[in-house]
Tab-separated table of C-alpha atoms and ligand atoms in Angstrom:
chain	number	residue	atom	x	y	z
A	1	MET	CA	236.548	83.605	223.759
A	2	THR	CA	237.176	84.368	220.217
A	3	LYS	CA	236.525	88.386	217.716
A	4	LEU	CA	233.575	90.455	217.847
A	5	ILE	CA	231.631	90.448	215.090
A	6	ILE	CA	230.357	93.259	214.108
A	7	GLU	CA	227.641	92.307	211.208
A	8	ARG	CA	225.950	95.606	210.026
A	9	GLY	CA	226.083	97.623	207.172
A	10	SER	CA	227.219	98.125	203.741
A	11	ARG	CA	230.401	97.862	204.164
A	12	GLY	CA	230.951	94.432	206.343
A	13	GLN	CA	233.867	93.595	205.132
A	14	MET	CA	235.443	96.151	207.938
A	15	ALA	CA	234.750	93.067	210.011
A	16	THR	CA	237.125	90.758	208.543
A	17	SER	CA	239.843	93.554	208.628
A	18	LEU	CA	239.570	94.307	212.936
A	19	PRO	CA	241.712	92.671	214.330
A	20	LYS	CA	241.372	89.460	216.308
A	21	CYS	CA	240.080	90.886	220.177
A	22	ASP	CA	239.995	88.511	223.370
A	23	VAL	CA	236.061	89.417	224.313
A	24	PRO	CA	233.721	87.116	224.399
A	25	GLU	CA	231.565	86.161	220.762
A	26	LYS	CA	228.737	88.139	221.030
A	27	SER	CA	226.324	90.423	218.110
A	28	LEU	CA	226.319	93.917	217.945
A	29	ASP	CA	222.000	93.871	218.696
A	30	GLU	CA	223.247	91.715	221.968
A	31	LEU	CA	225.557	94.324	222.674
A	32	ILE	CA	224.121	97.788	221.831
A	33	PRO	CA	220.314	97.763	221.910
A	34	GLY	CA	219.367	98.323	218.245
A	35	GLN	CA	217.973	101.620	218.866
A	36	TYR	CA	221.333	103.141	219.849
A	37	GLN	CA	223.157	101.630	216.301
A	38	ARG	CA	224.184	103.961	214.068
A	39	ALA	CA	222.639	102.625	210.771
A	40	TRP	CA	226.010	102.403	208.463
A	41	ASP	CA	226.497	104.217	205.660
A	42	ALA	CA	229.235	105.706	203.590
A	43	ILE	CA	230.505	108.213	204.331
A	44	ARG	CA	230.362	110.768	201.516
A	45	LEU	CA	234.035	113.035	201.375
A	46	PRO	CA	234.924	115.156	198.875
A	47	GLU	CA	237.801	113.496	196.494
A	48	VAL	CA	239.887	116.304	196.437
A	49	SER	CA	243.371	116.744	195.335
A	50	GLU	CA	246.382	117.648	197.941
A	51	PRO	CA	246.560	121.141	197.337
A	52	GLU	CA	242.806	121.460	198.141
A	53	LEU	CA	242.829	119.930	201.333
A	54	VAL	CA	245.899	122.955	202.116
A	55	ARG	CA	244.235	125.350	200.004
A	56	HIS	CA	240.789	124.725	202.471
A	57	TYR	CA	242.480	124.725	205.147
A	58	THR	CA	244.668	127.649	205.398
A	59	ASN	CA	241.749	129.358	204.045
A	60	LEU	CA	239.506	128.549	207.085
A	61	SER	CA	242.330	129.169	209.358
A	62	VAL	CA	242.837	132.947	208.596
A	63	LYS	CA	238.924	133.512	208.459
A	64	ASN	CA	238.808	134.085	212.069
A	65	HIS	CA	241.657	136.296	213.845
A	66	HIS	CA	244.267	134.597	215.909
A	67	VAL	CA	247.864	135.088	217.347
A	68	ASP	CA	249.888	133.522	214.788
A	69	LYS	CA	247.779	136.083	212.525
A	70	ASP	CA	248.245	139.996	214.006
A	71	LEU	CA	247.941	142.138	216.778
A	72	TYR	CA	246.024	140.461	219.475
A	73	PRO	CA	246.081	143.521	221.949
A	74	LEU	CA	243.671	142.019	224.787
A	75	GLY	CA	244.320	143.589	228.083
A	76	SER	CA	243.957	141.737	230.409
A	77	CYS	CA	244.162	138.667	229.245
A	78	THR	CA	247.784	138.308	227.954
A	79	MET	CA	247.203	136.363	224.017
A	80	LYS	CA	251.074	136.283	223.380
A	81	TYR	CA	252.612	133.993	220.509
A	82	ASN	CA	252.979	130.483	221.609
A	83	PRO	CA	256.090	129.853	220.532
A	84	LYS	CA	255.048	126.665	218.291
A	85	ILE	CA	257.566	124.008	220.270
A	86	ASN	CA	255.547	124.103	223.190
A	87	ASP	CA	252.587	122.109	221.455
A	88	TRP	CA	255.738	119.417	220.453
A	89	THR	CA	256.153	119.176	223.656
A	90	ALA	CA	251.873	118.878	224.563
A	91	GLY	CA	251.994	116.360	221.860
A	92	GLN	CA	254.861	113.949	222.741
A	93	PRO	CA	253.167	110.221	223.501
A	94	ILE	CA	254.396	110.901	227.293
A	95	THR	CA	252.277	113.698	227.672
A	96	ALA	CA	249.463	112.575	224.232
A	97	GLU	CA	249.489	109.004	225.134
A	98	ALA	CA	249.422	109.011	228.995
A	99	HIS	CA	247.204	107.600	230.746
A	100	PRO	CA	245.832	108.884	233.752
A	101	LEU	CA	244.991	106.179	235.986
A	102	GLN	CA	248.268	104.778	235.419
A	103	THR	CA	249.624	103.467	238.174
A	104	GLN	CA	252.699	105.792	240.122
A	105	GLU	CA	255.590	103.197	238.972
A	106	MET	CA	254.701	104.155	235.376
A	107	SER	CA	253.848	108.425	235.847
A	108	GLN	CA	257.330	108.924	237.014
A	109	ALA	CA	257.948	111.403	234.037
A	110	GLN	CA	254.715	113.166	234.117
A	111	LEU	CA	254.832	112.921	237.836
A	112	GLN	CA	258.550	115.467	237.077
A	113	ILE	CA	257.281	117.635	235.220
A	114	HIS	CA	254.396	118.419	237.218
A	115	PHE	CA	257.220	118.572	240.714
A	116	GLU	CA	259.680	120.552	238.312
A	117	LEU	CA	256.932	123.181	237.204
A	118	GLU	CA	255.867	123.512	240.517
A	119	GLN	CA	259.323	124.472	241.482
A	120	PHE	CA	259.945	126.913	238.980
A	121	LEU	CA	256.243	128.797	239.996
A	122	CYS	CA	257.661	128.526	243.428
A	123	GLY	CA	260.955	130.053	242.792
A	124	ILE	CA	258.918	133.136	240.699
A	125	THR	CA	256.760	133.727	243.083
A	126	GLY	CA	257.860	133.484	246.210
A	127	MET	CA	255.757	131.122	247.643
A	128	GLN	CA	256.747	127.909	249.576
A	129	ARG	CA	254.349	125.308	247.538
A	130	PHE	CA	251.357	125.504	244.649
A	131	THR	CA	248.940	123.213	243.917
A	132	LEU	CA	248.441	122.880	239.947
A	133	GLN	CA	245.073	121.156	239.975
A	134	PRO	CA	242.895	124.185	239.261
A	135	ALA	CA	241.949	124.750	235.135
A	136	ALA	CA	241.313	128.318	235.277
A	137	GLY	CA	241.785	131.517	237.173
A	138	SER	CA	238.621	131.678	238.930
A	139	GLN	CA	239.281	128.213	239.863
A	140	GLY	CA	241.980	129.335	241.204
A	141	GLU	CA	240.554	132.251	242.782
A	142	LEU	CA	237.398	129.971	244.685
A	143	THR	CA	240.406	127.604	245.814
A	144	GLY	CA	242.369	129.936	248.151
A	145	VAL	CA	239.604	132.091	249.278
A	146	LEU	CA	238.314	128.178	249.993
A	147	ILE	CA	241.993	128.190	252.068
A	148	MET	CA	241.232	131.132	253.449
A	149	ARG	CA	237.951	130.102	255.120
A	150	LYS	CA	240.398	126.635	256.370
A	151	TYR	CA	242.541	128.957	258.188
A	152	HIS	CA	240.057	131.201	259.660
A	153	ALA	CA	237.965	128.403	260.687
A	154	GLN	CA	241.003	126.467	262.260
A	155	LYS	CA	242.051	129.507	264.088
A	156	GLY	CA	238.491	129.663	265.582
A	157	ASN	CA	238.475	133.137	263.635
A	158	ARG	CA	234.906	134.741	262.850
A	159	LYS	CA	235.332	136.105	259.682
A	160	THR	CA	232.584	137.547	257.033
A	161	LYS	CA	233.718	139.272	254.241
A	162	ILE	CA	236.708	139.544	251.986
A	163	LEU	CA	237.175	143.334	250.992
A	164	ILE	CA	238.209	144.240	247.151
A	165	PRO	CA	238.834	146.798	244.751
A	166	ASP	CA	237.040	148.529	242.449
A	167	ALA	CA	239.056	147.871	239.391
A	168	ALA	CA	238.815	143.974	240.286
A	169	HIS	CA	238.194	141.291	237.570
A	170	GLY	CA	234.340	140.035	238.255
A	171	THR	CA	236.060	136.646	238.950
A	172	ASN	CA	236.642	138.158	241.972
A	173	PRO	CA	233.478	139.105	243.433
A	174	ALA	CA	232.117	136.154	242.331
A	175	SER	CA	235.208	133.389	244.227
A	176	VAL	CA	234.180	135.308	247.137
A	177	ALA	CA	230.526	134.847	246.974
A	178	MET	CA	230.968	131.159	246.034
A	179	ALA	CA	232.975	130.326	248.827
A	180	GLY	CA	230.572	132.107	251.112
A	181	TYR	CA	231.276	135.360	252.521
A	182	ALA	CA	230.402	139.230	251.127
A	183	ALA	CA	232.961	140.906	248.825
A	184	VAL	CA	233.095	144.183	250.044
A	185	GLU	CA	234.166	146.362	247.531
A	186	ILE	CA	237.362	148.845	248.096
A	187	LYS	CA	237.215	152.720	245.912
A	188	SER	CA	239.767	153.686	243.838
A	189	ASN	CA	241.529	156.987	244.468
A	190	SER	CA	241.861	159.571	241.525
A	191	ARG	CA	245.340	157.584	240.398
A	192	GLY	CA	243.432	154.582	239.667
A	193	LEU	CA	245.132	152.695	243.166
A	194	VAL	CA	243.429	151.670	245.892
A	195	ASP	CA	242.158	154.495	248.183
A	196	ILE	CA	243.888	153.649	251.651
A	197	ASP	CA	241.053	155.712	253.516
A	198	ASP	CA	238.171	153.848	251.692
A	199	LEU	CA	240.449	150.781	252.767
A	200	LYS	CA	240.744	152.047	256.015
A	201	SER	CA	236.681	152.543	257.170
A	202	LYS	CA	235.395	149.179	255.264
A	203	LEU	CA	238.193	147.506	257.614
A	204	ASP	CA	237.209	145.126	261.090
A	205	ASP	CA	238.455	141.874	262.651
A	206	GLU	CA	235.114	139.891	260.807
A	207	VAL	CA	238.137	141.109	257.010
A	208	ALA	CA	239.093	137.729	256.415
A	209	GLY	CA	241.862	139.059	253.568
A	210	LEU	CA	241.588	141.606	250.532
A	211	MET	CA	242.284	140.267	246.785
A	212	LEU	CA	243.996	142.131	245.149
A	213	THR	CA	245.349	142.276	241.696
A	214	ASN	CA	249.000	143.990	241.014
A	215	PRO	CA	249.972	145.706	239.285
A	216	ASN	CA	246.201	145.923	238.489
A	217	THR	CA	244.033	145.763	235.624
A	218	LEU	CA	244.644	149.450	234.429
A	219	GLY	CA	248.108	148.356	235.050
A	220	LEU	CA	249.381	150.629	237.574
A	221	PHE	CA	250.931	148.803	240.360
A	222	GLU	CA	249.942	149.614	243.600
A	223	GLU	CA	252.831	152.027	245.225
A	224	ARG	CA	251.769	151.228	249.074
A	225	ILE	CA	251.862	147.902	248.838
A	226	GLN	CA	252.883	147.581	252.115
A	227	GLU	CA	251.027	149.920	253.824
A	228	ILE	CA	248.196	148.005	252.541
A	229	VAL	CA	249.817	143.981	253.753
A	230	GLU	CA	250.129	145.268	257.709
A	231	LEU	CA	246.611	147.014	257.249
A	232	ILE	CA	245.198	143.969	256.580
A	233	HIS	CA	247.734	141.676	258.883
A	234	GLY	CA	246.933	143.608	261.709
A	235	VAL	CA	242.943	141.882	261.754
A	236	ASP	CA	244.535	138.445	260.584
A	237	GLY	CA	243.617	138.480	257.182
A	238	LEU	CA	245.510	137.160	254.767
A	239	MET	CA	246.861	138.964	251.310
A	240	TYR	CA	245.603	137.427	248.433
A	241	MET	CA	247.024	138.169	244.302
A	242	ASP	CA	245.070	138.028	240.995
A	243	GLY	CA	248.289	136.870	239.493
A	244	ALA	CA	246.231	135.567	236.496
A	245	ASN	CA	248.728	137.819	234.009
A	246	MET	CA	251.429	138.492	235.848
A	247	ASN	CA	253.962	139.537	232.607
A	248	ALA	CA	254.664	142.557	234.616
A	249	LEU	CA	256.173	140.616	237.190
A	250	ILE	CA	258.089	137.347	236.294
A	251	GLY	CA	261.142	137.908	237.542
A	252	ILE	CA	261.063	141.424	239.233
A	253	VAL	CA	258.929	140.994	241.597
A	254	ARG	CA	257.203	137.781	243.985
A	255	PRO	CA	254.300	138.354	245.571
A	256	ALA	CA	255.310	136.905	248.344
A	257	ASP	CA	258.467	139.558	249.159
A	258	MET	CA	255.367	142.060	248.226
A	259	GLY	CA	253.462	140.690	251.259
A	260	PHE	CA	251.107	138.008	249.621
A	261	ASP	CA	250.135	135.389	251.421
A	262	ILE	CA	248.370	133.290	248.692
A	263	THR	CA	248.839	133.807	244.829
A	264	HIS	CA	246.615	132.468	241.724
A	265	ILE	CA	248.711	132.235	239.045
A	266	ASN	CA	246.644	131.583	234.793
A	267	LEU	CA	249.849	129.189	232.754
A	268	HIS	CA	246.910	130.411	229.334
A	269	LYS	CA	248.385	134.008	230.306
A	270	THR	CA	251.691	135.221	230.992
A	271	PHE	CA	253.301	131.434	230.532
A	272	SER	CA	251.896	131.198	226.690
A	273	THR	CA	248.821	129.015	225.584
A	274	PRO	CA	246.955	129.132	223.083
A	275	HIS	CA	243.283	130.453	225.402
A	276	GLY	CA	240.973	132.278	222.712
A	277	GLY	CA	237.525	131.084	222.434
A	278	GLY	CA	237.637	129.926	225.881
A	279	GLY	CA	239.751	127.607	226.841
A	280	PRO	CA	242.090	125.589	227.908
A	281	GLY	CA	243.405	126.843	231.142
A	282	ALA	CA	245.445	126.288	234.310
A	283	GLY	CA	245.526	128.755	237.038
A	284	PRO	CA	247.417	127.545	239.781
A	285	ILE	CA	247.711	128.494	243.226
A	286	GLY	CA	250.797	129.497	245.372
A	287	VAL	CA	250.700	129.230	249.659
A	288	VAL	CA	253.116	130.916	252.215
A	289	GLU	CA	254.472	128.654	254.514
A	290	ARG	CA	251.682	128.696	256.831
A	291	LEU	CA	249.063	127.786	254.505
A	292	VAL	CA	250.447	124.253	252.693
A	293	PRO	CA	248.457	121.949	255.019
A	294	PHE	CA	245.311	123.617	253.098
A	295	LEU	CA	246.641	123.044	249.779
A	296	PRO	CA	244.396	120.454	248.028
A	297	THR	CA	245.174	116.856	248.109
A	298	PRO	CA	246.825	115.655	246.334
A	299	THR	CA	250.592	117.096	246.098
A	300	ILE	CA	253.217	115.573	244.100
A	301	ASP	CA	256.227	115.119	246.579
A	302	LYS	CA	259.299	113.773	245.834
A	303	MET	CA	260.830	111.629	247.859
A	304	ASP	CA	264.009	110.099	247.005
A	305	ASP	CA	264.741	109.932	243.987
A	306	LYS	CA	260.513	108.787	243.032
A	307	TYR	CA	258.152	111.203	243.116
A	308	VAL	CA	254.769	110.417	244.831
A	309	ILE	CA	251.278	111.198	244.866
A	310	ASN	CA	250.920	112.334	248.085
A	311	HIS	CA	246.903	112.606	250.304
A	312	ASP	CA	247.741	112.409	253.710
A	313	HIS	CA	247.077	115.491	254.009
A	314	PRO	CA	244.324	115.305	257.064
A	315	ASP	CA	244.706	119.479	257.180
A	316	SER	CA	243.314	120.005	252.616
A	317	ILE	CA	240.335	121.633	251.387
A	318	GLY	CA	240.398	118.344	249.253
A	319	ARG	CA	240.930	117.914	245.896
A	320	LEU	CA	239.881	120.776	242.740
A	321	HIS	CA	240.077	119.266	239.991
A	322	ALA	CA	240.437	115.154	238.686
A	323	PHE	CA	243.505	113.903	238.318
A	324	TYR	CA	246.463	116.407	238.330
A	325	GLY	CA	244.499	118.904	236.330
A	326	ASN	CA	244.459	120.517	232.629
A	327	TYR	CA	248.022	118.246	232.018
A	328	GLY	CA	248.440	119.371	228.592
A	329	VAL	CA	248.803	122.779	229.588
A	330	LEU	CA	250.867	121.921	232.219
A	331	VAL	CA	253.544	120.900	229.586
A	332	ARG	CA	253.581	123.734	227.935
A	333	ALA	CA	253.561	126.611	230.820
A	334	TRP	CA	257.094	123.887	232.370
A	335	THR	CA	258.497	123.990	228.545
A	336	TYR	CA	257.803	127.993	227.816
A	337	ILE	CA	259.293	128.178	231.209
A	338	ARG	CA	262.539	125.749	229.912
A	339	MET	CA	263.445	127.038	226.965
A	340	LEU	CA	263.980	131.042	228.178
A	341	GLY	CA	265.645	129.275	231.277
A	342	GLY	CA	265.750	131.813	235.242
A	343	ASN	CA	268.394	133.976	233.377
A	344	ASN	CA	266.335	135.153	230.646
A	345	LEU	CA	262.880	135.370	232.363
A	346	PRO	CA	262.749	139.021	233.642
A	347	ASP	CA	263.264	140.004	229.406
A	348	ILE	CA	260.040	138.958	229.281
A	349	SER	CA	258.447	141.570	232.088
A	350	LYS	CA	260.788	144.249	230.141
A	351	ALA	CA	260.212	143.943	227.191
A	352	ALA	CA	255.972	144.044	228.171
A	353	VAL	CA	256.589	147.257	230.214
A	354	ILE	CA	258.619	148.802	227.485
A	355	ASN	CA	255.829	147.940	224.918
A	356	ALA	CA	253.028	148.638	226.714
A	357	ASN	CA	254.030	152.710	227.717
A	358	TYR	CA	255.285	152.845	224.067
A	359	LEU	CA	252.007	152.377	222.759
A	360	MET	CA	250.390	154.220	225.573
A	361	TYR	CA	252.756	157.514	225.274
A	362	ARG	CA	252.246	157.052	221.395
A	363	LEU	CA	248.410	156.113	221.373
A	364	LYS	CA	247.737	159.326	223.953
A	365	GLN	CA	247.781	161.929	221.737
A	366	TYR	CA	244.505	160.493	219.985
A	367	TYR	CA	242.229	159.104	222.984
A	368	HIS	CA	242.361	159.981	226.314
A	369	LEU	CA	244.476	157.993	229.380
A	370	PRO	CA	242.621	158.713	231.790
A	371	TYR	CA	244.984	157.385	234.587
A	372	ASP	CA	248.232	159.425	232.930
A	373	LEU	CA	251.173	157.727	234.855
A	374	PRO	CA	253.728	155.029	233.570
A	375	CYS	CA	251.825	151.709	233.641
A	376	MET	CA	253.624	148.130	233.351
A	377	HIS	CA	252.017	145.580	230.815
A	378	GLU	CA	249.167	146.912	229.899
A	379	PHE	CA	246.877	150.624	230.167
A	380	VAL	CA	243.352	151.733	229.373
A	381	LEU	CA	242.563	154.454	227.224
A	382	SER	CA	239.185	156.009	227.217
A	383	ALA	CA	237.169	156.741	224.141
A	384	ILE	CA	235.191	159.914	226.068
A	385	GLN	CA	236.186	161.800	222.951
A	386	GLN	CA	235.523	160.136	220.231
A	387	LYS	CA	231.885	159.151	222.262
A	388	SER	CA	230.702	162.942	221.819
A	389	ALA	CA	230.559	162.367	218.255
A	390	GLY	CA	228.231	160.134	218.694
A	391	VAL	CA	230.712	156.818	218.823
A	392	LYS	CA	230.969	154.495	221.233
A	393	ALA	CA	234.585	151.961	222.055
A	394	LEU	CA	232.918	149.053	220.008
A	395	ASP	CA	232.849	150.817	217.292
A	396	ILE	CA	236.291	150.998	217.788
A	397	ALA	CA	237.205	147.881	218.512
A	398	LYS	CA	234.505	146.184	215.593
A	399	ARG	CA	236.660	149.044	212.768
A	400	LEU	CA	240.257	147.810	214.293
A	401	LEU	CA	238.931	144.259	212.942
A	402	ASP	CA	238.451	145.555	208.870
A	403	TYR	CA	242.436	147.067	209.414
A	404	GLY	CA	243.475	142.729	210.413
A	405	PHE	CA	243.635	144.121	213.997
A	406	HIS	CA	242.346	141.802	217.086
A	407	ALA	CA	240.559	144.507	219.625
A	408	PRO	CA	241.287	145.611	223.062
A	409	THR	CA	239.188	144.148	225.629
A	410	MET	CA	236.276	146.760	225.770
A	411	TYR	CA	234.583	147.969	229.213
A	412	PHE	CA	236.885	146.983	231.345
A	413	PRO	CA	237.526	147.640	233.989
A	414	LEU	CA	234.283	149.106	235.190
A	415	ILE	CA	235.514	152.152	236.682
A	416	VAL	CA	236.553	153.724	233.064
A	417	LYS	CA	234.218	154.846	230.660
A	418	GLU	CA	234.320	153.957	226.661
A	419	ALA	CA	237.225	151.628	228.146
A	420	LEU	CA	239.694	149.972	226.014
A	421	MET	CA	242.195	147.829	227.401
A	422	ILE	CA	245.229	147.678	225.490
A	423	GLU	CA	248.190	144.934	226.618
A	424	PRO	CA	250.617	144.530	223.374
A	425	THR	CA	252.708	142.118	224.957
A	426	GLU	CA	256.037	141.070	224.849
A	427	SER	CA	256.173	139.357	221.587
A	428	GLU	CA	255.484	142.507	218.921
A	429	THR	CA	257.732	144.309	217.382
A	430	ARG	CA	258.318	148.182	217.276
A	431	GLU	CA	257.008	147.553	213.294
A	432	THR	CA	253.901	146.271	214.741
A	433	LEU	CA	253.246	148.905	217.794
A	434	ASP	CA	253.665	151.688	214.565
A	435	ARG	CA	250.933	149.503	212.278
A	436	PHE	CA	248.717	150.031	215.382
A	437	VAL	CA	249.358	153.534	216.676
A	438	GLU	CA	248.573	153.943	212.496
A	439	VAL	CA	245.651	152.170	212.442
A	440	MET	CA	243.960	153.855	215.773
A	441	ALA	CA	245.005	157.440	214.741
A	442	LYS	CA	243.482	156.618	210.788
A	443	ILE	CA	240.048	155.011	212.907
A	444	ASP	CA	240.862	158.849	215.007
A	445	GLU	CA	240.582	160.748	212.203
A	446	GLU	CA	237.568	158.655	210.074
A	447	ILE	CA	234.431	159.805	213.510
A	448	ARG	CA	235.838	162.857	212.832
A	449	THR	CA	235.078	162.904	208.787
A	450	ASN	CA	232.914	159.431	208.288
A	451	PRO	CA	231.557	158.274	211.670
A	452	ASP	CA	228.790	156.281	210.090
A	453	ILE	CA	231.417	153.640	208.524
A	454	LEU	CA	232.373	152.384	212.309
A	455	HIS	CA	228.593	151.906	213.405
A	456	GLN	CA	229.229	149.548	209.661
A	457	ALA	CA	232.732	147.556	210.986
A	458	PRO	CA	232.749	145.471	210.483
A	459	GLN	CA	232.813	144.716	206.579
A	460	THR	CA	235.820	142.650	205.595
A	461	THR	CA	235.121	139.721	208.213
A	462	PRO	CA	233.271	136.803	206.775
A	463	VAL	CA	230.459	137.834	209.177
A	464	GLY	CA	229.287	141.940	209.749
A	465	ARG	CA	228.256	143.472	212.660
A	466	VAL	CA	226.174	140.654	214.649
A	467	ASP	CA	222.903	141.928	216.547
A	468	GLU	CA	225.087	141.710	220.286
A	469	THR	CA	221.828	142.332	222.019
A	470	LEU	CA	220.089	139.139	220.315
A	471	ALA	CA	222.560	137.417	221.104
A	472	ASN	CA	222.930	137.694	224.494
A	473	ARG	CA	219.517	137.348	224.831
A	474	GLN	CA	218.748	134.388	222.574
A	475	LEU	CA	221.887	132.385	223.128
A	476	THR	CA	221.979	129.922	220.298
A	477	VAL	CA	225.358	127.971	219.790
A	478	ARG	CA	224.343	125.784	217.045
A	479	TRP	CA	223.705	126.337	213.207
B	1	LIG	C1	241.112	136.531	233.020
B	1	LIG	C2	242.109	136.990	234.899
B	1	LIG	C3	241.205	136.534	235.459
B	1	LIG	C4	240.191	135.251	235.187
B	1	LIG	O1	240.874	133.774	234.450
B	1	LIG	P1	240.011	132.936	234.213
B	1	LIG	O2	241.321	131.588	233.245
B	1	LIG	O3	239.514	133.614	232.486
B	1	LIG	O4	239.134	132.511	234.933
B	1	LIG	C5	241.058	136.603	237.410
B	1	LIG	N1	241.702	138.349	237.322
B	1	LIG	C6	242.277	138.836	236.496
B	1	LIG	C7	242.835	139.706	236.674
B	1	LIG	C8	242.099	138.087	234.829
B	1	LIG	O5	243.363	139.104	233.640
């Protein structure tokens, strides 16, 4: 047993500087077939000074838009400021250097964070227990619907469908279909809320449950939630809350108190975590007491003073994610909640709701507000008036980039034509919101005086207007 010999390449001296390892003496060719070996060539890196390097990365960092640069009012997605301490915690050796296969005894600190986060989420939602495994809201939804299925199967209920309002996020019907149920659409009424008569007309014994986003994607609170819950529970259906975005509710209203049986929360929205560009995320699922046996296995429990990984759940739907889920995101959410402290959590939601209402009242002077009610954490405008001047919501979104703001969510929810869905979040100041209103007013003026500017936007970004249709049909994701 002597050292590994690496003898290829022009920088052979590297081999002598390798530490002596206790592995069998074998040449590289014996270990790795020649065709898989990389020819060792000196890497051509530019020789630059420190200031040049710093400028390079600084300039690179502002070529794209991000929350650290300016407002990112992406409705439903909650692009709030990410406190830097979250990344500091996630980068500590206890997180960054933990190995998923280390033993339970060696993982007590990691399991403690896991356990405490579950407790915080139970406190925030009123649910009995959570699983932190799902790696996204959509995976949380699937987990929730699988729990519904198991519940009904055990009771011998014959259930075939799940009701979903027409304002719902597209992942809802997708999750329902993946779990083997039919998705049945419920209409919204003229006030943008669930149409109770339509709900009643679609309710029968085969309804497994209702998936509801509350506040809904128009940013409106379902006032008749208790009546809805009674109707669904009346046919032994389960109430599922799409709580992806809980920014209006934290510390103010608990899903369990509204009558929900299952809820998911997107930690990467409500509890910060940089998630622009598609990841990473975490969509934990919480359930009421009677559904706890069905949660994914393992659970992280506390016995005496020890944290244990508990696989002993015979009725569990099984495992959803390898190891402990997206652990770095869990640590960020845990840090975010601990830094604020339980008593201050409601301040998040109060500020988010005030900011959204302030923006809504100022912007409705310029853009149509189809559902003119006080909003929660977000609201949806329609660029329908601007469309008569030949300018679409998409053009407005592109023009905003020229003024240094990220675009709002567009064309969603589907029930609003030319939708612009705006969520300022709690982390913006009055000055920023006023700047945004000024820009939106200016864009409205441009539409009436010089609509062509809008069609050519954006012009100040490194990449201009792309052919979206071509990009959708011929997706090329490499140089
Ligand atoms: C973001 C979102 C989802 C999906 O969450 P992902 O983490 O993107 O899978 C579901 N429902 C609502 C209302 C959302 O805003």
